[in-house]
Amino acid sequence: MVLQKRLDYGFNGYEVPHTPRAARSPRKSAFKKKSENHQISSFDLLAAVAGKLLLEGGNSSSSSNNASGNNDDQCAVKTEQLNGGDLMVEEETTNCDHNNNNPERSFFVSEILPKSHETQSFNRSPSPLTEFHFGSSSGITSDSSEKFETQGLVYEDTKIDNSDHCYRSECNDKKPMFGGLNFEAKLSRNVLAKDENHIGSGFRKPIPQNPSACSDDIDLHGKGNDDDENFSARYRTKSFRSTLRIGDRRIRKVLASKYCKVSPKPRDTTVTSSDLDMKHDYYSKKHCLKSLRSERNFPIKKRRYFDGYTASQSEETAKTDGLSGSPRKASGFLSSIACQKQPALQSRDSHVKLGIKSFRVPELFIEIPETATVGSLKRTVLEAVTSILGGGLRIGVLAHGKKVRDDSKMLLQSGLSLDTLSDTLGFCFEPNPPQSTKPLPPEDNSDSVRPCNVPNTLPRCLPSPGKHAKPSNSVESDLDSKPSAPNRAKTIYSRALIPVPPLHAQALTVVPPRKTKRSEVAQRRIRRPFSVAEVEALVQAVERLGTGRWRDVKLRAFDNAKHRTYVDLKDKWKTLVHTARISPQQRRGEPVPQELLDRVLTAHAYWSQQQGKHQLLEGPHKLETSLGL
DNA sequence: CTTAGGG
DNA sequence: CCCTAAG
């Protein structure tokens, strides 16, 4: 009976599946809701480090204990220097037209400006990132008239000023590194003169003075290539998202052009020849795009929040192009942006001076009532920043885009030759006490092969996944790791930072991170190409179960493959169909036997037809047949 | 939770 | 693989 039915209705003698659901009408993106509220999804905070970090590597005979066993490649850094300065704040506006009834507004800090007036190291911004992440207080304030519609507003809080003086004296040293950071508050297209102004009055009416102010236009290059380029932060943007898009766009643009040869993903555990080539490539270039590489390694698809500084990302993410569609993935780290080699300063005894261009602080989220004063806004932002950074940071060192975990290793051993040091060296900030760095969930046991070098993990600087095993990739040279001067950077950082009384947590108005709940970062699953055997199983299952019963397929053929969800199977089938339709030359990956692909096409055709039939019949048999198996 | 589709 | 609207 049942068998008969199978023969009658099934494919290859298999049962007819449940009547598939009516085909979903294609969803139009137009239906996607757009959140137009003024809740800023998040904001970037960019910290520019003034001055240079002198990193004296080399063969100094300093006796560092190699056996420190210090796997931790970070050095603790206090960041109280952020206490003094001006905040640059920009309002998040989605439209030029403010039609918000929202009692609350959000702002994002766009920049933290180095307090130091020494800007020479910024004059040539080798990377687009630094282009719009940099500035100096002097430039901003004195140049405010040129800054699109926005004028700078220097935070005049006496507290800040006082601290400023303190810093000054400290900065008079020839090494103004970390002489404090200037914060400057800017209001988009508005000028706030006094702290007592109500934010509402200041932010209410943007009144674009320039039509293009409403557009996404960017003026990355400002007035050309004048020396002011370092302040080309004066791009116009109407929204936070635009800002991010700018970055992405720039990044892609550059990568697509003359730097396209730079491999974006380090994939080997050792310095391969390609790496070397890359190095040469770098070296041959005028500017180091190291930072770009790192940035690009971020998963751009979706924003992830490391420690919970979440933000409701509106759905209106542009779908125009993949890169611009999503804001830059800020994984919650302060990613080092750039360092600059200063060849002239290179001395014989293998000392190198580096200039760290900037550090970037990813996500912050602030809500403040519209009735709040500008002053309180500034304080709020300042406190938010301080609270985040104040907890202390750790520094991760990246060489060739890979984390260098061994503090005792010499720079050279880490693949940081003097010639290419600045091109290959990077730093990243990491949250200091990861609340509960939950290790990644044990993916599955069936597959023991875990790529130890998932590209994404690099720039994201995952808290400490590398603790156990897999010192991996970290440019572990085979050279004996002789004791050496581990990281002068540490010293320098510490020395440069100025202690400051901690802020009162209560004063913080920052939206508390939705932390702890999602402390486990939603990390993209590692890619696991289907093996031929899996494909075989999938094909067989689909042949009998049909498309549209992916859960059953899963249960039937992949029940013990935990990492294969029914969605995965469905996706795989989709790609299989596609693969089967394209020419063999276009196929990639492990070749799937043509025989299997043929079966894919056959089954796909069959079940598609069945689906159509059932939609027409809306059948009486549907129930019975579904009971067949 | 499942499906179906788009990204 | 991810995301998510629909069921």
XYZ file of C-alpha atoms (C1' of nucleotides) in Angstrom:
643
model
C 0.000 0.000 0.000
C 2.407 2.495 1.164
C 4.997 1.148 -1.099
C 2.707 1.500 -3.947
C 2.219 5.062 -3.176
C 5.841 5.698 -3.064
C 6.226 4.249 -6.435
C 3.444 6.274 -7.677
C 4.371 9.596 -6.349
C 7.864 9.525 -5.223
C 11.093 10.295 -6.814
C 13.122 7.225 -7.430
C 10.497 5.366 -5.626
C 10.555 7.507 -2.595
C 7.749 9.090 -0.887
C 6.195 12.314 -1.742
C 6.940 14.846 0.839
C 4.664 17.060 2.670
C 3.206 19.623 0.547
C 5.714 22.316 0.717
C 4.614 25.555 1.992
C 3.421 27.929 -0.532
C 6.329 29.575 -2.045
C 7.180 32.609 -0.169
C 6.706 35.640 -2.146
C 9.973 37.261 -2.644
C 10.556 39.731 -0.020
C 11.200 43.122 -1.159
C 13.673 45.149 0.579
C 11.141 47.870 0.436
C 9.247 46.052 3.052
C 12.071 46.174 5.356
C 11.308 48.485 8.063
C 13.430 51.416 8.458
C 14.095 52.753 11.779
C 14.282 56.406 11.530
C 14.533 57.208 15.095
C 17.338 59.092 16.457
C 18.658 56.332 18.473
C 22.095 56.213 17.315
C 23.058 52.732 16.785
C 26.409 53.315 18.204
C 29.213 55.593 17.808
C 32.755 55.553 17.051
C 35.242 57.020 19.203
C 38.519 57.636 17.711
C 41.466 58.183 19.781
C 44.437 59.697 18.282
C 47.597 59.261 20.093
C 49.664 62.309 19.999
C 53.290 61.998 19.630
C 55.293 59.036 18.888
C 55.814 55.833 20.475
C 59.385 55.019 20.535
C 59.894 51.449 20.253
C 63.397 50.508 20.733
C 63.791 47.024 19.671
C 66.862 45.238 18.719
C 69.512 43.277 20.311
C 69.754 45.047 23.495
C 71.336 42.816 25.972
C 68.683 43.417 28.444
C 68.115 40.241 30.233
C 64.544 39.468 30.102
C 63.454 36.235 31.406
C 62.424 34.183 28.591
C 60.810 31.819 30.909
C 58.369 34.341 32.018
C 55.804 32.077 30.581
C 53.886 35.118 29.884
C 51.678 34.044 27.163
C 49.783 37.126 27.535
C 50.971 39.385 24.905
C 49.465 42.447 26.287
C 50.696 44.910 28.648
C 48.379 46.687 30.880
C 47.802 50.219 29.993
C 46.002 52.803 31.845
C 44.146 55.283 29.908
C 43.362 57.990 32.241
C 44.928 60.418 29.966
C 41.645 60.614 28.315
C 40.478 62.525 31.198
C 41.810 65.725 29.935
C 40.641 67.084 26.714
C 37.800 67.945 24.563
C 35.295 65.680 23.134
C 34.230 65.831 19.659
C 30.658 64.920 19.479
C 28.460 64.633 16.556
C 24.839 64.211 16.493
C 23.429 61.255 14.859
C 20.938 62.275 12.333
C 19.421 60.141 9.756
C 17.887 62.860 7.806
C 18.798 66.347 7.259
C 15.377 67.027 8.288
C 14.881 66.573 11.905
C 11.436 65.473 12.443
C 12.045 63.791 15.611
C 9.885 63.891 18.548
C 12.297 61.865 20.299
C 12.951 63.204 23.691
C 16.314 61.720 23.650
C 19.091 62.086 21.277
C 22.168 60.283 20.794
C 25.524 61.372 19.859
C 28.617 59.775 18.881
C 32.067 60.735 19.503
C 33.807 61.044 16.302
C 37.197 61.859 17.413
C 39.438 62.175 20.243
C 42.045 64.552 19.336
C 45.514 64.436 20.519
C 46.316 67.216 22.730
C 49.707 67.683 21.423
C 50.120 70.315 18.845
C 52.764 68.422 17.193
C 51.190 67.261 14.054
C 54.047 66.480 11.867
C 53.496 62.864 12.108
C 50.023 63.337 10.894
C 50.738 65.419 7.964
C 51.004 62.552 5.694
C 48.293 60.257 6.448
C 49.276 57.120 4.745
C 46.079 55.395 5.345
C 42.615 56.567 4.732
C 41.788 55.683 8.187
C 44.100 58.098 9.625
C 42.802 60.587 7.240
C 39.582 60.914 8.930
C 40.417 59.730 12.282
C 43.017 62.213 12.933
C 43.325 65.701 13.857
C 44.848 67.879 16.376
C 43.249 70.274 18.634
C 45.163 73.082 17.181
C 44.073 72.262 13.728
C 40.522 71.785 14.594
C 40.082 74.845 16.573
C 41.964 77.183 14.442
C 40.601 75.817 11.335
C 37.084 75.447 12.297
C 35.768 77.779 9.706
C 36.796 75.447 7.016
C 35.229 72.471 8.433
C 32.234 71.951 6.339
C 29.282 73.236 8.153
C 30.566 72.309 11.455
C 32.596 74.334 13.659
C 34.659 73.128 16.366
C 33.731 73.675 19.866
C 36.371 73.353 22.369
C 35.378 72.041 25.594
C 36.096 74.725 28.036
C 35.358 72.961 31.132
C 37.724 74.188 33.684
C 38.400 70.764 34.859
C 39.683 69.857 31.524
C 41.666 72.953 31.203
C 43.324 72.410 34.414
C 44.343 69.038 33.497
C 45.472 70.450 30.302
C 47.993 72.515 32.039
C 49.225 69.542 33.802
C 49.677 67.826 30.572
C 51.358 70.711 29.019
C 54.189 70.660 31.343
C 54.509 67.047 30.735
C 54.295 67.482 27.078
C 57.000 69.962 26.917
C 59.156 67.066 26.914
C 60.369 66.353 23.508
C 58.280 63.310 23.502
C 54.773 64.412 23.732
C 53.456 61.004 23.296
C 50.368 60.442 25.216
C 50.469 63.913 26.417
C 46.832 63.618 26.887
C 44.105 63.651 24.428
C 42.127 66.543 23.348
C 38.482 66.156 23.100
C 36.600 68.456 20.983
C 32.917 68.734 20.693
C 31.517 69.421 17.357
C 27.942 69.689 16.450
C 26.974 68.878 13.003
C 26.161 71.972 11.194
C 25.593 73.731 14.364
C 27.590 75.726 16.643
C 27.354 75.572 20.298
C 28.978 78.294 22.064
C 28.152 77.741 25.594
C 27.787 74.862 27.797
C 24.596 76.199 29.063
C 22.969 75.953 25.746
C 20.413 73.375 25.677
C 21.282 70.647 23.446
C 17.958 70.837 21.887
C 18.430 74.326 20.753
C 21.748 73.548 19.373
C 20.881 70.411 17.619
C 17.397 70.999 16.616
C 17.735 72.661 13.339
C 20.534 71.547 11.254
C 19.765 74.020 8.531
C 22.235 72.753 6.125
C 24.054 75.591 4.654
C 25.120 73.523 1.865
C 22.823 71.313 -0.068
C 25.374 68.673 -0.243
C 25.342 68.564 3.428
C 22.407 66.334 3.111
C 24.049 63.972 0.864
C 26.386 61.255 1.569
C 29.042 63.154 -0.067
C 32.356 62.880 1.368
C 35.040 65.322 1.167
C 37.804 63.142 2.080
C 40.320 65.079 0.274
C 39.189 68.355 1.451
C 40.682 71.168 -0.443
C 43.097 69.081 -2.234
C 46.336 67.869 -0.993
C 47.256 70.706 1.113
C 49.121 70.133 4.216
C 45.927 70.249 5.984
C 45.183 66.874 4.819
C 45.676 65.512 8.192
C 42.471 67.110 9.071
C 40.648 65.757 6.226
C 38.419 64.400 8.839
C 36.260 67.059 7.464
C 34.260 64.815 5.449
C 30.681 65.449 5.327
C 28.382 62.900 6.517
C 24.865 62.941 7.434
C 24.918 60.031 9.636
C 26.974 57.709 11.528
C 26.424 55.055 9.047
C 27.681 57.240 6.381
C 30.782 57.631 8.274
C 31.340 54.006 8.304
C 30.548 53.674 4.763
C 33.130 56.153 4.019
C 35.670 54.039 5.615
C 34.624 50.954 3.876
C 34.410 52.650 0.634
C 37.760 54.050 0.978
C 39.167 50.829 2.011
C 37.764 48.992 -0.831
C 38.749 51.575 -3.227
C 42.269 51.522 -2.214
C 42.483 47.840 -2.039
C 41.033 47.548 -5.424
C 43.598 49.714 -6.900
C 47.203 49.719 -6.312
C 47.269 47.777 -3.181
C 45.191 45.003 -4.369
C 48.125 42.771 -4.328
C 48.280 42.855 -0.654
C 46.818 39.733 0.576
C 44.143 40.531 3.049
C 44.360 37.393 4.970
C 47.313 35.860 6.514
C 46.745 32.223 6.300
C 49.920 30.540 7.141
C 51.431 29.882 10.409
C 54.763 30.901 9.257
C 56.141 33.645 7.259
C 55.645 32.258 3.899
C 57.098 33.412 0.741
C 53.935 35.179 0.002
C 54.304 37.007 3.165
C 57.686 37.994 2.173
C 56.484 39.146 -1.102
C 53.927 41.060 0.625
C 56.533 42.608 2.694
C 58.407 43.720 -0.275
C 55.304 44.992 -1.716
C 54.735 47.016 1.298
C 58.136 48.254 1.329
C 58.015 49.386 -2.170
C 55.031 51.471 -1.463
C 55.159 54.890 -0.201
C 52.640 54.358 2.401
C 51.832 51.644 4.650
C 48.418 50.257 4.380
C 48.850 47.888 7.099
C 45.971 49.263 8.914
C 43.785 48.725 5.996
C 44.628 45.191 5.903
C 43.682 44.797 9.425
C 40.548 46.675 9.047
C 39.548 44.714 6.148
C 39.854 41.572 8.001
C 37.009 42.518 10.112
C 33.893 40.839 9.124
C 32.133 43.612 7.468
C 28.944 41.856 7.148
C 27.553 42.576 10.444
C 28.350 44.518 13.426
C 29.353 42.576 16.376
C 29.596 43.701 19.837
C 32.203 42.465 22.006
C 31.387 43.626 25.373
C 27.950 44.644 24.901
C 28.065 48.149 23.728
C 25.270 47.273 21.573
C 23.220 49.475 19.560
C 20.151 48.979 17.621
C 21.247 49.007 14.166
C 18.583 50.227 11.945
C 17.577 48.060 9.155
C 18.178 50.640 6.617
C 21.607 49.499 5.984
C 22.203 50.126 2.442
C 21.959 47.177 0.289
C 23.681 48.783 -2.510
C 26.885 47.078 -1.959
C 28.154 44.556 0.355
C 30.801 46.576 1.900
C 28.968 49.701 2.439
C 25.943 47.954 3.580
C 27.052 47.471 7.050
C 28.834 49.583 9.428
C 32.259 48.680 10.212
C 32.338 45.780 12.419
C 33.634 47.011 15.577
C 34.360 44.074 17.596
C 34.847 46.051 20.641
C 38.489 46.512 20.431
C 40.493 49.453 19.921
C 42.217 48.554 16.852
C 45.480 49.972 16.095
C 45.353 51.891 12.977
C 48.711 52.672 11.805
C 52.202 53.067 12.652
C 54.623 54.910 10.654
C 58.154 54.207 10.039
C 60.519 57.008 10.355
C 63.443 55.961 8.367
C 65.461 58.973 9.192
C 65.387 58.028 12.758
C 66.659 54.627 12.166
C 69.942 54.234 13.810
C 72.657 51.787 13.246
C 72.247 49.852 16.348
C 69.036 48.476 15.139
C 66.815 50.870 16.851
C 63.666 51.924 15.288
C 61.334 54.666 16.070
C 57.754 54.196 15.419
C 54.914 56.553 15.283
C 51.624 55.143 16.192
C 49.117 57.019 14.287
C 46.032 56.281 16.161
C 43.970 53.939 18.074
C 40.411 53.562 17.462
C 37.781 53.013 20.024
C 34.883 51.174 18.623
C 31.507 51.218 20.143
C 29.976 53.545 22.540
C 26.411 54.301 23.108
C 25.099 57.275 24.812
C 21.694 58.530 25.515
C 21.076 61.881 26.898
C 17.946 63.848 27.347
C 17.405 66.628 24.988
C 17.180 68.982 27.814
C 20.589 68.222 28.963
C 23.099 70.909 28.658
C 25.917 70.800 26.297
C 28.195 70.663 29.186
C 26.533 67.641 30.555
C 26.698 66.066 27.191
C 30.360 66.592 27.055
C 30.814 65.239 30.454
C 28.737 62.289 29.643
C 30.740 61.428 26.645
C 33.909 62.034 28.430
C 32.891 59.844 31.236
C 31.748 57.206 28.906
C 35.035 57.172 27.205
C 36.893 57.232 30.393
C 34.886 54.507 31.897
C 35.615 52.276 29.023
C 39.202 53.035 28.721
C 39.759 53.680 32.315
C 39.435 50.112 33.194
C 42.744 49.609 31.686
C 43.636 48.265 28.388
C 45.873 45.676 27.111
C 47.971 45.990 24.112
C 48.193 43.356 21.554
C 50.965 43.370 19.078
C 50.404 42.368 15.569
C 53.141 41.455 13.230
C 52.241 40.887 9.669
C 48.744 40.955 10.795
C 49.291 38.190 13.220
C 49.337 38.452 16.873
C 52.660 38.112 18.449
C 52.109 36.298 21.625
C 55.520 35.790 22.859
C 56.562 38.829 24.733
C 60.037 37.645 25.017
C 60.602 37.344 21.391
C 62.675 39.848 19.669
C 61.139 41.956 17.076
C 63.243 40.428 14.442
C 62.231 37.052 15.556
C 58.715 38.092 15.255
C 59.208 38.902 11.693
C 59.590 42.547 12.285
C 62.577 43.507 10.384
C 63.764 46.980 10.752
C 63.036 47.764 7.213
C 59.505 46.784 7.339
C 58.829 47.259 10.911
C 56.328 49.954 10.650
C 54.716 48.304 7.746
C 54.164 45.134 9.498
C 53.627 46.148 13.007
C 50.325 46.830 14.500
C 48.786 47.235 17.840
C 45.412 46.676 19.143
C 43.679 47.603 22.268
C 41.885 45.002 24.140
C 39.485 45.316 26.947
C 41.313 44.586 30.039
C 39.224 42.419 32.229
C 37.104 40.483 29.894
C 34.228 39.945 32.198
C 34.058 36.325 31.546
C 35.844 35.537 28.491
C 33.841 32.617 27.729
C 35.803 30.473 25.442
C 34.249 29.679 22.207
C 31.745 26.956 22.534
C 33.105 23.597 21.692
C 32.067 23.598 18.167
C 31.684 19.976 17.679
C 33.537 16.853 18.201
C 33.110 15.263 14.890
C 35.463 17.593 13.274
C 38.694 17.840 14.996
C 40.191 19.988 12.407
C 39.955 23.487 13.560
C 41.685 25.981 11.494
C 43.960 27.714 13.786
C 44.141 30.720 11.682
C 40.768 31.975 11.015
C 41.396 35.235 9.350
C 38.805 37.012 11.324
C 40.297 36.210 14.578
C 43.290 38.189 13.917
C 42.214 41.724 13.804
C 39.446 41.159 16.135
C 41.910 40.173 18.689
C 39.696 37.832 20.444
C 40.207 38.077 24.114
C 42.252 35.062 24.685
C 41.413 32.157 22.577
C 45.008 31.400 22.051
C 45.693 30.551 25.583
C 45.529 26.926 25.130
C 47.320 25.362 22.310
C 47.766 26.974 19.019
C 50.292 29.554 19.743
C 49.788 29.096 16.125
C 50.492 31.416 13.445
C 51.927 34.003 15.654
C 54.895 34.385 13.514
C 56.590 31.825 15.547
C 59.902 31.627 14.024
C 62.005 28.621 14.442
C 64.792 30.637 15.758
C 65.666 30.046 19.257
C 63.832 32.530 21.225
C 66.622 34.168 22.995
C 65.941 36.453 25.804
C 65.568 39.879 24.603
C 64.033 43.156 25.331
C 60.471 42.198 25.097
C 58.447 45.261 24.783
C 59.636 48.632 25.377
C 56.315 49.742 24.257
C 54.966 48.706 27.545
C 57.260 50.892 29.394
C 56.618 53.734 27.178
C 52.952 53.440 27.414
C 53.002 53.338 31.093
C 55.317 56.181 31.359
C 53.352 58.315 29.076
C 50.109 57.893 30.756
C 49.054 60.267 33.356
C 47.179 58.944 36.262
C 43.938 60.570 36.952
C 41.353 60.117 39.587
C 38.770 57.633 38.518
C 35.414 58.857 37.576
C 32.314 58.167 39.429
C 30.511 55.424 37.791
C 27.273 56.902 38.839
C 27.780 59.886 36.718
C 27.817 57.773 33.679
C 24.880 58.075 31.490
C 26.160 55.694 29.022
C 23.733 53.054 28.230
C 25.049 50.132 30.081
C 26.247 47.433 27.850
C 23.785 44.705 27.450
C 26.711 42.708 28.419
C 27.029 39.479 30.139
C 24.128 38.121 28.320
C 25.762 38.109 24.997
C 29.207 38.280 26.268
C 29.725 35.337 24.116
C 30.325 37.046 20.920
C 28.321 35.808 18.060
C 31.177 34.780 16.035
C 30.777 33.639 12.580
C 31.087 29.973 12.327
C 34.103 28.665 10.713
C 33.700 27.574 7.200
C 33.520 23.918 6.677
C 33.301 22.900 3.140
C 31.180 19.921 2.469
C 33.050 16.817 1.684
C 32.074 14.654 -1.168
C 30.757 12.149 1.239
C 28.564 14.737 2.798
C 27.347 15.819 -0.540
C 26.577 12.265 -1.345
C 24.564 11.921 1.792
C 22.795 15.120 1.175
C 21.903 14.240 -2.351
C 20.614 10.927 -1.323
C 18.509 12.382 1.400
C 17.068 15.026 -0.809
C 16.334 12.534 -3.460
C 13.979 10.807 -1.209
C 12.777 13.531 1.043
C 12.720 16.285 -1.422
C 13.576 19.867 -1.044
C 11.692 21.690 1.537
C 12.094 19.230 4.313
C 15.453 20.215 5.455
C 14.858 19.336 8.973
C 14.107 15.805 7.956
C 17.101 15.775 5.737
C 19.155 16.852 8.610
C 17.772 14.248 10.903
C 18.133 11.604 8.380
C 21.522 12.203 6.973
C 23.276 14.601 9.251
C 21.884 13.878 12.590
C 25.237 13.404 14.126
C 26.878 16.252 12.362
C 26.201 18.909 14.830
C 27.748 21.588 12.825
C 25.430 21.051 9.927
C 22.163 22.677 10.506
C 19.235 22.191 8.272
C 19.816 25.660 7.053
C 23.271 24.647 6.140
C 21.945 21.720 4.241
C 19.490 23.837 2.451
C 22.208 26.255 1.578
C 24.420 23.518 0.428
C 21.744 22.186 -1.783
C 21.313 25.590 -3.204
C 24.944 25.831 -4.020
C 24.974 22.335 -5.325
C 22.272 23.145 -7.776
C 24.164 26.167 -8.773
C 27.359 24.267 -9.059
C 25.759 21.669 -11.198
C 24.585 24.297 -13.566
C 27.785 26.086 -14.125
C 30.619 24.873 -16.149
C 33.127 22.683 -14.420
C 35.734 25.312 -14.967
C 33.896 27.730 -12.843
C 33.573 25.419 -9.962
C 35.753 25.805 -7.026
C 36.707 23.839 -4.056
C 36.813 20.179 -3.821
C 35.368 18.902 -7.041
C 32.098 17.154 -6.696
C 31.734 14.137 -8.871
C 29.700 14.892 -11.886
C 27.545 11.970 -11.121
C 26.441 13.574 -7.941
C 25.817 16.832 -9.629
C 23.678 15.139 -12.154
C 21.648 13.627 -9.445
C 21.334 17.004 -7.906
C 19.900 18.434 -11.042
C 17.579 15.543 -11.521
C 16.302 15.596 -8.019
C 16.009 19.313 -8.021
C 14.010 19.247 -11.193
C 11.818 16.560 -9.910
C 11.035 18.118 -6.611
C 10.520 21.456 -8.089
C 7.960 19.951 -10.296
C 6.378 18.160 -7.422
C 6.155 21.317 -5.534
C 4.353 22.935 -8.381
C 1.970 20.082 -8.653
C 1.100 20.104 -5.076
C 0.518 23.729 -5.109
C -2.015 23.250 -7.785
C -3.654 20.230 -6.359
C -3.374 21.185 -2.780
C -3.829 17.639 -2.456
C -5.997 15.213 -0.820
C -3.152 12.778 -0.631
C -0.924 15.037 1.119
C -1.537 13.721 4.542
C -1.369 10.084 3.718
C 1.666 10.346 1.614
C 3.443 12.203 4.227
C 2.872 9.355 6.546
C 4.592 7.081 4.141
C 7.888 7.065 5.808
C 11.411 26.136 15.406
C 11.306 25.643 10.120
C 11.359 27.235 5.454
C 12.571 29.977 1.802
C 15.322 33.337 -0.075
C 18.300 37.071 -0.343
C 22.919 38.681 0.992
C 27.545 31.233 6.170
C 24.454 34.847 7.811
C 20.059 37.100 8.362
C 15.319 37.177 8.648
C 10.485 37.356 7.071
C 6.790 34.170 7.234
C 4.561 30.438 8.796
